[in-house]
Short mmCIF file of C-alpha atoms (C1' of nucleotides) and ligand atoms in Angstrom, two decimals:
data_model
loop_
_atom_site.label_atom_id
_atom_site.label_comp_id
_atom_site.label_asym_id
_atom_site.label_seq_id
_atom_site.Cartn_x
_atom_site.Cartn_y
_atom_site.Cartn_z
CA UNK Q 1 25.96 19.12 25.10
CA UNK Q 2 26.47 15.85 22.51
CA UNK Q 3 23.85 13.66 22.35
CA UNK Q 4 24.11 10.98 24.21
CA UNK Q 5 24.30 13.56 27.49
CA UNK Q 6 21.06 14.97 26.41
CA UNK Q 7 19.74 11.12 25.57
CA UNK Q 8 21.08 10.40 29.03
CA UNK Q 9 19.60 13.55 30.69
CA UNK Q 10 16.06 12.49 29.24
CA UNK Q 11 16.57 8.70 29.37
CA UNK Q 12 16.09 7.82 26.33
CA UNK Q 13 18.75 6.64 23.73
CA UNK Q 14 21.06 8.67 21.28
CA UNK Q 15 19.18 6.97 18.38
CA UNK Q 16 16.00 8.82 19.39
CA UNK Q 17 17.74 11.82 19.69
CA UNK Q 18 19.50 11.64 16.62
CA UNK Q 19 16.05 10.36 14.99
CA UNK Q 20 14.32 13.68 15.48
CA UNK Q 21 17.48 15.29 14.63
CA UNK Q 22 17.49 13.69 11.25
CA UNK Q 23 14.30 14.69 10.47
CA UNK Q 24 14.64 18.46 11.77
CA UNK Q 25 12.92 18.49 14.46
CA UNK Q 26 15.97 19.27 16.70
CA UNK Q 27 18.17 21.36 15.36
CA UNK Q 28 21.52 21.53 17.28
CA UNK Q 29 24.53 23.86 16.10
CA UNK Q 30 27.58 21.76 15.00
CA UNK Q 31 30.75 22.25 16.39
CA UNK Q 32 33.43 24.10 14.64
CA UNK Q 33 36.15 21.74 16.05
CA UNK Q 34 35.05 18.28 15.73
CA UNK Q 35 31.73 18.74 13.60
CA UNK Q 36 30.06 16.74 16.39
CA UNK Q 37 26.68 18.12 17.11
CA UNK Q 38 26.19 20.68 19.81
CA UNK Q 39 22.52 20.22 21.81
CA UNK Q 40 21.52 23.58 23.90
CA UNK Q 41 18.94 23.05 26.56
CA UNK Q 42 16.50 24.46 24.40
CA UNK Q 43 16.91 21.46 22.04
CA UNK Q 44 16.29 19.91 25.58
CA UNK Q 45 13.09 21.07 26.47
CA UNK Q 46 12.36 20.53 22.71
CA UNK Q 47 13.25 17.11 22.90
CA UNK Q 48 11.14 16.39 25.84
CA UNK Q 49 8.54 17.68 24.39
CA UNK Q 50 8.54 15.86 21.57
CA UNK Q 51 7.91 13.33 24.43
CA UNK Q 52 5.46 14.41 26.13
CA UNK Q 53 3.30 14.28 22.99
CA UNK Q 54 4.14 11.03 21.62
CA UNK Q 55 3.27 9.78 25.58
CA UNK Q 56 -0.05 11.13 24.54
CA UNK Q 57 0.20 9.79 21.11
CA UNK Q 58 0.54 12.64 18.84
CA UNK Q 59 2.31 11.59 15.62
CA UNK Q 60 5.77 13.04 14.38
CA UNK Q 61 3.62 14.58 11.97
CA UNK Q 62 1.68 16.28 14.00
CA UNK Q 63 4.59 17.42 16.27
CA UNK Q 64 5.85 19.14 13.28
CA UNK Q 65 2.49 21.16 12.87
CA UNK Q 66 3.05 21.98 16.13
CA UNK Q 67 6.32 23.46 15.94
CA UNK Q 68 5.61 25.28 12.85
CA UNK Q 69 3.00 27.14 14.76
CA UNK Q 70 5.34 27.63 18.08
CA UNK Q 71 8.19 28.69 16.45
CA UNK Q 72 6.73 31.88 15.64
CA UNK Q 73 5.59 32.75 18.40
CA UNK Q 74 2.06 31.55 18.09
CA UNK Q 75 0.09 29.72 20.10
CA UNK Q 76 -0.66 26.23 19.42
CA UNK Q 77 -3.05 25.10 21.90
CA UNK Q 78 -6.43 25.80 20.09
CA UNK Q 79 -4.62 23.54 17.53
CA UNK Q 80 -3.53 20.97 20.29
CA UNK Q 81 -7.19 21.00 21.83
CA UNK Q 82 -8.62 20.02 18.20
CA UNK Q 83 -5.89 17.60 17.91
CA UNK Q 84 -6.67 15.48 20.98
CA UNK Q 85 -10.22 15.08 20.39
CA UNK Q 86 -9.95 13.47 17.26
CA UNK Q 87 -6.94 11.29 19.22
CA UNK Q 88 -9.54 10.55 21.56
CA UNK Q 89 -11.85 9.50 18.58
CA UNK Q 90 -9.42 7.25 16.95
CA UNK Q 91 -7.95 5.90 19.94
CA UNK Q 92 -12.15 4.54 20.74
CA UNK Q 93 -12.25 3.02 17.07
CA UNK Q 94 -8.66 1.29 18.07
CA UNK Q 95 -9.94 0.20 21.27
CA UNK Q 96 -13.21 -1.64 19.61
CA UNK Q 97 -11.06 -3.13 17.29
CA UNK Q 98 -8.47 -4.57 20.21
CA UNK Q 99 -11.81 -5.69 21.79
CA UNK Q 100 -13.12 -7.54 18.70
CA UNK Q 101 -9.39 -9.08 17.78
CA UNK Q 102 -9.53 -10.48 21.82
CA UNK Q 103 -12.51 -12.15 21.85
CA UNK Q 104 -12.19 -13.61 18.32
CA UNK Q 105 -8.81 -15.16 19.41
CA UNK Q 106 -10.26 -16.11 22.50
CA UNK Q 107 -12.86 -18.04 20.17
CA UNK Q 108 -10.85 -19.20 18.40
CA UNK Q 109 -8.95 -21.17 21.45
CA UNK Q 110 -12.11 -22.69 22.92
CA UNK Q 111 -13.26 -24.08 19.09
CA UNK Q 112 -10.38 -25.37 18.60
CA UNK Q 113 -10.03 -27.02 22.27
CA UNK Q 114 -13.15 -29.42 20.75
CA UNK Q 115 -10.79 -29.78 17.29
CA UNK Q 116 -8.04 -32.80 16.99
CA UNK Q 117 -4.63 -32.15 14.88
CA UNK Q 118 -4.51 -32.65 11.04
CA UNK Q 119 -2.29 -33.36 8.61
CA UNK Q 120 -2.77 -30.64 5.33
CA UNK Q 121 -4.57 -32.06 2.31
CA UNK Q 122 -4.19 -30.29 -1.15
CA UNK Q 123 -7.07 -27.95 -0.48
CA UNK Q 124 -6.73 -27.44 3.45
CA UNK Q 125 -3.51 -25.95 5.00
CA UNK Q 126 -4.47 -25.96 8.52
CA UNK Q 127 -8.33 -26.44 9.29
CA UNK Q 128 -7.93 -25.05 12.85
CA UNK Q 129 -6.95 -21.29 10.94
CA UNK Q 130 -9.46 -21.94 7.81
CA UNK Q 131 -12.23 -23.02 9.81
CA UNK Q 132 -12.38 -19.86 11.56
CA UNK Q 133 -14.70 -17.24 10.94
CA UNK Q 134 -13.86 -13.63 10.71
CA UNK Q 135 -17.10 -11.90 11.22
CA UNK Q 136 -17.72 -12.20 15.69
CA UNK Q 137 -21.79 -13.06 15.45
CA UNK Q 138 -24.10 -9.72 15.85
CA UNK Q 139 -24.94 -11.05 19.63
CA UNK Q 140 -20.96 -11.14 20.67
CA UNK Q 141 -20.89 -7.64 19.19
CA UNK Q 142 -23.89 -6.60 21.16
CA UNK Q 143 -22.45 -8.62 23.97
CA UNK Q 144 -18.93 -7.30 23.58
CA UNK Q 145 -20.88 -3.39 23.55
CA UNK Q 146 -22.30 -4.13 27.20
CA UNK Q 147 -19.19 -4.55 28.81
CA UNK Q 148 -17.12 -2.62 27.09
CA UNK Q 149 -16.02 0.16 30.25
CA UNK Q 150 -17.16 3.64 29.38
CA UNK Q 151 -15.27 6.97 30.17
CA UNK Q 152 -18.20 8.16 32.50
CA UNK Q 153 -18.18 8.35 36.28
CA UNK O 1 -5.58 -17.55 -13.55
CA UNK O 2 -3.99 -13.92 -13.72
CA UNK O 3 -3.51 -12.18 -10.55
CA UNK O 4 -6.36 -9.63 -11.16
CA UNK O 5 -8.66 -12.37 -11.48
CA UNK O 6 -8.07 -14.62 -8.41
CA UNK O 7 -7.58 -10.75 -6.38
CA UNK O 8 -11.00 -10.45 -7.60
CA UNK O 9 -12.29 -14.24 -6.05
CA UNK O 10 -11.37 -12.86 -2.60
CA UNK O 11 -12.35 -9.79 -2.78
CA UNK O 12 -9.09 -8.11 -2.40
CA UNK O 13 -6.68 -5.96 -4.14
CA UNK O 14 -3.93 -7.14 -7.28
CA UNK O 15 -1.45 -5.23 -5.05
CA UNK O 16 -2.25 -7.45 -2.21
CA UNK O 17 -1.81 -10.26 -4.64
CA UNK O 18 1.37 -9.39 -5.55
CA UNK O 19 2.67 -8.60 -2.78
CA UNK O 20 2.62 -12.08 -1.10
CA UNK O 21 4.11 -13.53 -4.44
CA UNK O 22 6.39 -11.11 -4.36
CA UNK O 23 7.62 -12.41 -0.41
CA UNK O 24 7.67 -16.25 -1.49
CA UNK O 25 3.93 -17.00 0.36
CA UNK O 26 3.09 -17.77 -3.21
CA UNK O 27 4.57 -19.30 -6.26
CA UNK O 28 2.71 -19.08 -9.74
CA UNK O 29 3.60 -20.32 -12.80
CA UNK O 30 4.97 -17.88 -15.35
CA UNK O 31 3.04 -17.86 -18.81
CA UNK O 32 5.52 -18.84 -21.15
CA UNK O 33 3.54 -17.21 -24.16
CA UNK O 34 3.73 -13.33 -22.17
CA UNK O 35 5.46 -13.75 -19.22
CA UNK O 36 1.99 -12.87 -16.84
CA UNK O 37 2.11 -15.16 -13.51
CA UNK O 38 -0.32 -18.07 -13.78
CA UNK O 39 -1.97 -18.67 -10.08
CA UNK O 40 -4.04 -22.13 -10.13
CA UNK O 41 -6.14 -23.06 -7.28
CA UNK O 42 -3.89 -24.21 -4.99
CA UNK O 43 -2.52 -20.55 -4.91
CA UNK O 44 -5.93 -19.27 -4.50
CA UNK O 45 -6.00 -21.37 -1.60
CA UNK O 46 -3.46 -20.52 -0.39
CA UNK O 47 -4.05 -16.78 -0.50
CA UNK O 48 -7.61 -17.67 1.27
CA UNK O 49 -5.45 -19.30 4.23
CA UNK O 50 -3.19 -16.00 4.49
CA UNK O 51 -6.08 -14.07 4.65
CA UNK O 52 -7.97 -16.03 7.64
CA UNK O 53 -4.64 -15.98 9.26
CA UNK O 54 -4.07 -12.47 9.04
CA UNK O 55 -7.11 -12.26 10.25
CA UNK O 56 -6.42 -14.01 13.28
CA UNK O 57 -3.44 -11.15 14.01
CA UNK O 58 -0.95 -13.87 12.19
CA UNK O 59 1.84 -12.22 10.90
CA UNK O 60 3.36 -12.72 7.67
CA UNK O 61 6.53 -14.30 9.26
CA UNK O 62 4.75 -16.63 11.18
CA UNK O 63 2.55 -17.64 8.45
CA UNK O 64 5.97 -18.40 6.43
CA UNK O 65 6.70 -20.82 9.23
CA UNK O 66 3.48 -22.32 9.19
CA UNK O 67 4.10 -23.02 5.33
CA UNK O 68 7.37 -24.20 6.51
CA UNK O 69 5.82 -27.05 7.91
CA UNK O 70 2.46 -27.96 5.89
CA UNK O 71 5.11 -27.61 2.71
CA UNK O 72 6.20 -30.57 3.64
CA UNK O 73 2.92 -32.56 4.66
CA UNK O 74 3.69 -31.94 7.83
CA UNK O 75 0.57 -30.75 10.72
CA UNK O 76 1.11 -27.52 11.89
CA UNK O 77 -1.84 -27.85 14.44
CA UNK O 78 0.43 -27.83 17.55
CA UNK O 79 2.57 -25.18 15.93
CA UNK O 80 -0.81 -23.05 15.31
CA UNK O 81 -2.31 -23.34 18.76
CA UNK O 82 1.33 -22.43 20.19
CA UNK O 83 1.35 -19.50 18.54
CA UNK O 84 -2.23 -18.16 18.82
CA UNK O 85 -1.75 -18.27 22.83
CA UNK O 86 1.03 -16.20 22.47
CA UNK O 87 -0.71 -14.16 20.71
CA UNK O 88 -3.81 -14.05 22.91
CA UNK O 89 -1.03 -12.81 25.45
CA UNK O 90 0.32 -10.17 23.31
CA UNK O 91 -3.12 -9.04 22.37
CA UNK O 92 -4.04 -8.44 25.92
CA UNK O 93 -1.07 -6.60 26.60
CA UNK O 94 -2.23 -4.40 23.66
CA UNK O 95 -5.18 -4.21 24.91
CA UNK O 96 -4.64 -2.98 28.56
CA UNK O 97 -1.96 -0.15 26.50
CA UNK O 98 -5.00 0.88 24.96
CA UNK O 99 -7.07 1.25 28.15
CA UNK O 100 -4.47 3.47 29.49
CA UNK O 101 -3.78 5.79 26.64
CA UNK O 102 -7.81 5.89 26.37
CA UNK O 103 -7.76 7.31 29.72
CA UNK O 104 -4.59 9.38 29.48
CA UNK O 105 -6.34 11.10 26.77
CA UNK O 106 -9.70 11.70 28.15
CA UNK O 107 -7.96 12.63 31.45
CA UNK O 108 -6.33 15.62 29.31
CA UNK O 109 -9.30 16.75 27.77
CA UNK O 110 -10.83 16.91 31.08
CA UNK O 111 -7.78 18.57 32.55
CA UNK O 112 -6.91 20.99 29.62
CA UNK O 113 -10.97 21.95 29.88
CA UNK O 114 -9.82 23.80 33.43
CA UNK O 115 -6.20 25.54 31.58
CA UNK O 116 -6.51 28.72 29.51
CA UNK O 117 -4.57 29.05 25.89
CA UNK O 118 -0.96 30.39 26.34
CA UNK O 119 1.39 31.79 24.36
CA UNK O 120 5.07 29.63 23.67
CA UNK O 121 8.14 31.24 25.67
CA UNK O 122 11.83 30.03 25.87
CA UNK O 123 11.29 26.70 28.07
CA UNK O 124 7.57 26.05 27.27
CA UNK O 125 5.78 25.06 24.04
CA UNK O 126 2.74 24.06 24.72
CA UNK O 127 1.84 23.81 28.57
CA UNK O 128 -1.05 21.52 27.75
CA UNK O 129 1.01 18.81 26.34
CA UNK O 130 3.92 19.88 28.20
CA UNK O 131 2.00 19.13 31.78
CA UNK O 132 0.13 16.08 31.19
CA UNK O 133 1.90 13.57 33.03
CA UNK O 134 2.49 10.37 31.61
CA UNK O 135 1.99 7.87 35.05
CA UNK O 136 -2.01 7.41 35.61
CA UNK O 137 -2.08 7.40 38.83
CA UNK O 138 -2.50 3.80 41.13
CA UNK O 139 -5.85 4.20 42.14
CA UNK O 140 -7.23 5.32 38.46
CA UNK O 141 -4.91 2.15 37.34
CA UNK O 142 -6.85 0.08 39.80
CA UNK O 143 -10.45 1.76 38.77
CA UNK O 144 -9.37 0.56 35.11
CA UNK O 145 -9.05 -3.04 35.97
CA UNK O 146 -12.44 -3.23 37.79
CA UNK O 147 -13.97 -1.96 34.46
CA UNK O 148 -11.57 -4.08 31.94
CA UNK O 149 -14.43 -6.43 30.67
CA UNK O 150 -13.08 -9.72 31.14
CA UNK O 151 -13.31 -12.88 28.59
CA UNK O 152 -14.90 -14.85 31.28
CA UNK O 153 -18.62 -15.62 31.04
"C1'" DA D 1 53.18 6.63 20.69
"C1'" DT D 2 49.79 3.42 21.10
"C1'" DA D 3 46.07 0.70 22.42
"C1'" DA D 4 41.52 0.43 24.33
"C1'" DA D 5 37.33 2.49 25.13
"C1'" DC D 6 34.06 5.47 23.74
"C1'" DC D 7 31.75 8.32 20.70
"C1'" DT D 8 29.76 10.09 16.16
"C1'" DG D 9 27.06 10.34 11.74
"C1'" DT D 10 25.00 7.76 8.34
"C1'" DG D 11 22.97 3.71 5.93
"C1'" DT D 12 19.88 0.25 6.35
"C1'" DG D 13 16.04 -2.79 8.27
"C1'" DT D 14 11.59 -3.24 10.26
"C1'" DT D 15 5.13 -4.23 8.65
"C1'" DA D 16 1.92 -5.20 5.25
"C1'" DG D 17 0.75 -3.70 1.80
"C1'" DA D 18 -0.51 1.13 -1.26
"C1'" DC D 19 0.72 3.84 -4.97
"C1'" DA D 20 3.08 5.31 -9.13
"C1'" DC D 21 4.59 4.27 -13.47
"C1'" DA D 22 6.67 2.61 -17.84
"C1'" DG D 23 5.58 -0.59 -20.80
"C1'" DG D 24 2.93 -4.84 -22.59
"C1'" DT D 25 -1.71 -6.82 -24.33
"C1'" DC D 26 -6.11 -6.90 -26.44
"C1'" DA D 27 -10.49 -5.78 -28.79
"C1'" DA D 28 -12.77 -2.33 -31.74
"C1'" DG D 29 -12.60 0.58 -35.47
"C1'" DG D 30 -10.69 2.65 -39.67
"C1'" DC Y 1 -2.40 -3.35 -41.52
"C1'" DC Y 2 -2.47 -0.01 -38.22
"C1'" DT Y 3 -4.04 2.72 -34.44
"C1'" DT Y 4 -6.50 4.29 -30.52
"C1'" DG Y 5 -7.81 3.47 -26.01
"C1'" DA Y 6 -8.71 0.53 -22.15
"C1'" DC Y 7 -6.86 -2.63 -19.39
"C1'" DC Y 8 -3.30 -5.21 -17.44
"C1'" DT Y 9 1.52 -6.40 -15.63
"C1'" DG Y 10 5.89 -6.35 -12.88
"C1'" DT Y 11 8.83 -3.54 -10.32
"C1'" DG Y 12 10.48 0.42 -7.57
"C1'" DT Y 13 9.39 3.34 -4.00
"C1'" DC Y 14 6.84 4.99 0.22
"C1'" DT Y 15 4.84 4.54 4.72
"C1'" DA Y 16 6.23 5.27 11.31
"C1'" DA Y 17 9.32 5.63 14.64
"C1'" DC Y 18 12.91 4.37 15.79
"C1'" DA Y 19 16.83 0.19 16.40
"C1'" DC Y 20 20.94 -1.64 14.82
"C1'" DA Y 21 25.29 -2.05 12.37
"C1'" DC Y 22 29.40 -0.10 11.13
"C1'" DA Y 23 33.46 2.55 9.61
"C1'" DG Y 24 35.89 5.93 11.33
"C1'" DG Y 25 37.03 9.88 14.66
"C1'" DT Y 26 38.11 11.11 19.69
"C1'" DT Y 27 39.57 10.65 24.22
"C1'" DT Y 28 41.98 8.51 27.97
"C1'" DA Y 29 45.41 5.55 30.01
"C1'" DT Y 30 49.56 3.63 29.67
ZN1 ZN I 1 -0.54 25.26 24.19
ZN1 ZN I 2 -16.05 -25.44 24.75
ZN1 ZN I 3 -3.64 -27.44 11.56
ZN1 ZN I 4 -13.24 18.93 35.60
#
DNA sequence: ATAAACCTGTGTGTTAGACACAGGTCAAGG
DNA sequence: CCTTGACCTGTGTCTAACACACAGGTTTAT
């Protein structure tokens, strides 16, 4: 199988394929008669594992660990398990910081709804932009905490 | 000024510095007596507005527009509050991305808690990974909204 | 045979800096 | 004057996960 049939198979595009080919984690043969490479379904399965995991938003990186524990033969779920959790860590941190970014845009619009236009000066590029504070007050944090949706049922 | 010095002013690094001369954002004199760049106020200013629009999610190519415009004495106001809605937009698209993967991933854990640790074979690598389904289902999609903490007061 | 259509591998571009590094500069000491 | 060491500078390279461009090979139809 050439890869666009296996791209096509999994719906995804050659480049992809060829992507995790370049960087070994597919490993097809290469045919003797046109050099073209040769996909089996285990590169396949491979493939859509790789994924699988990036769905759940394990890094190449970590894919590679991974594989270097499967392809012997071992087990890599203990691995996997420990993996996830710290995802699951990171991915929280990300999530405050998506939170923080929203409402400090969404500041931003209402301050400067109250603002006119300027024209720059030779110390002021844009006073909408400089005239906004980075640091969201302690109470928005606080705020922001209370309705922030929690994993609990 | 040398670029050590005015990094030091705003509390970030030469590298950063350098980097944004490097792009065109800013344009310092170069000492004729050793061939150091010279950065005088303006650039320090200048460097200050990159860094409160970066901080506002800005990104470097639409700060070069914004220069585009205020290079010339021209307001970039309208510009500015054009962009920063689109970005608003893009941020909650982000955002709700983040809500899912946060719940794909605790979904997992909760899921995976129930699976025992297997061993690899021909078509399977990891049967954690490799049966976590990417779709979250409609009713855990709807659930999500009802918790998404809204920007309204 | 030939032309068009399709396919392949490889090189490069993308973000916003971080890091490495060879070499220049400067003050203190001999 | 010279040297040692500390500090500083500009530039080249690296990052993640592909997407895109492109020259050239292959296949199919005529
Ligand atoms: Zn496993
Ligand atoms: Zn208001
Ligand atoms: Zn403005
Ligand atoms: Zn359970």
């Amino acid at each position: 199988m050439r890869v666009n049939q296996l791209a096509k198979n999994l719906n995804i595009t050659g480049d992809t394929v060829r992507f995790y080919t370049r960087i070994g984690l597919l490993s097809p043969a290469k045919s003797s008669v046109n050099g073209y490479k040769d996909y089996s379904d285990k590169d396949q399965s491979r493939m859509q594992f790789i994924l699988s995991a990036r769905n759940l938003g394990f890094s190449v990186d970590e894919i590679k660990v991974i594989f270097s524990r499967t392809d012997q033969g071992e087990s890599a779920c203990g691995l996997v398990r420990q993996m996830i959790q710290q995802k699951l860590e990171e991915t929280e941190k990300q999530f405050e910081e998506m939170v923080k970014l929203r409402r400090k845009l969404s500041n931003a619009v209402e301050d400067w709804s109250h603002k006119p236009d300027k024209a720059p000066t030779g110390n002021m590029i844009c006073h909408l932009i400089e005239g906004t504070y980075a640091e969201s007050s302690q109470l928005e944090a606080n705020r922001e905490a209370s309705m922030t949706p929690s994993l609990e049922d």
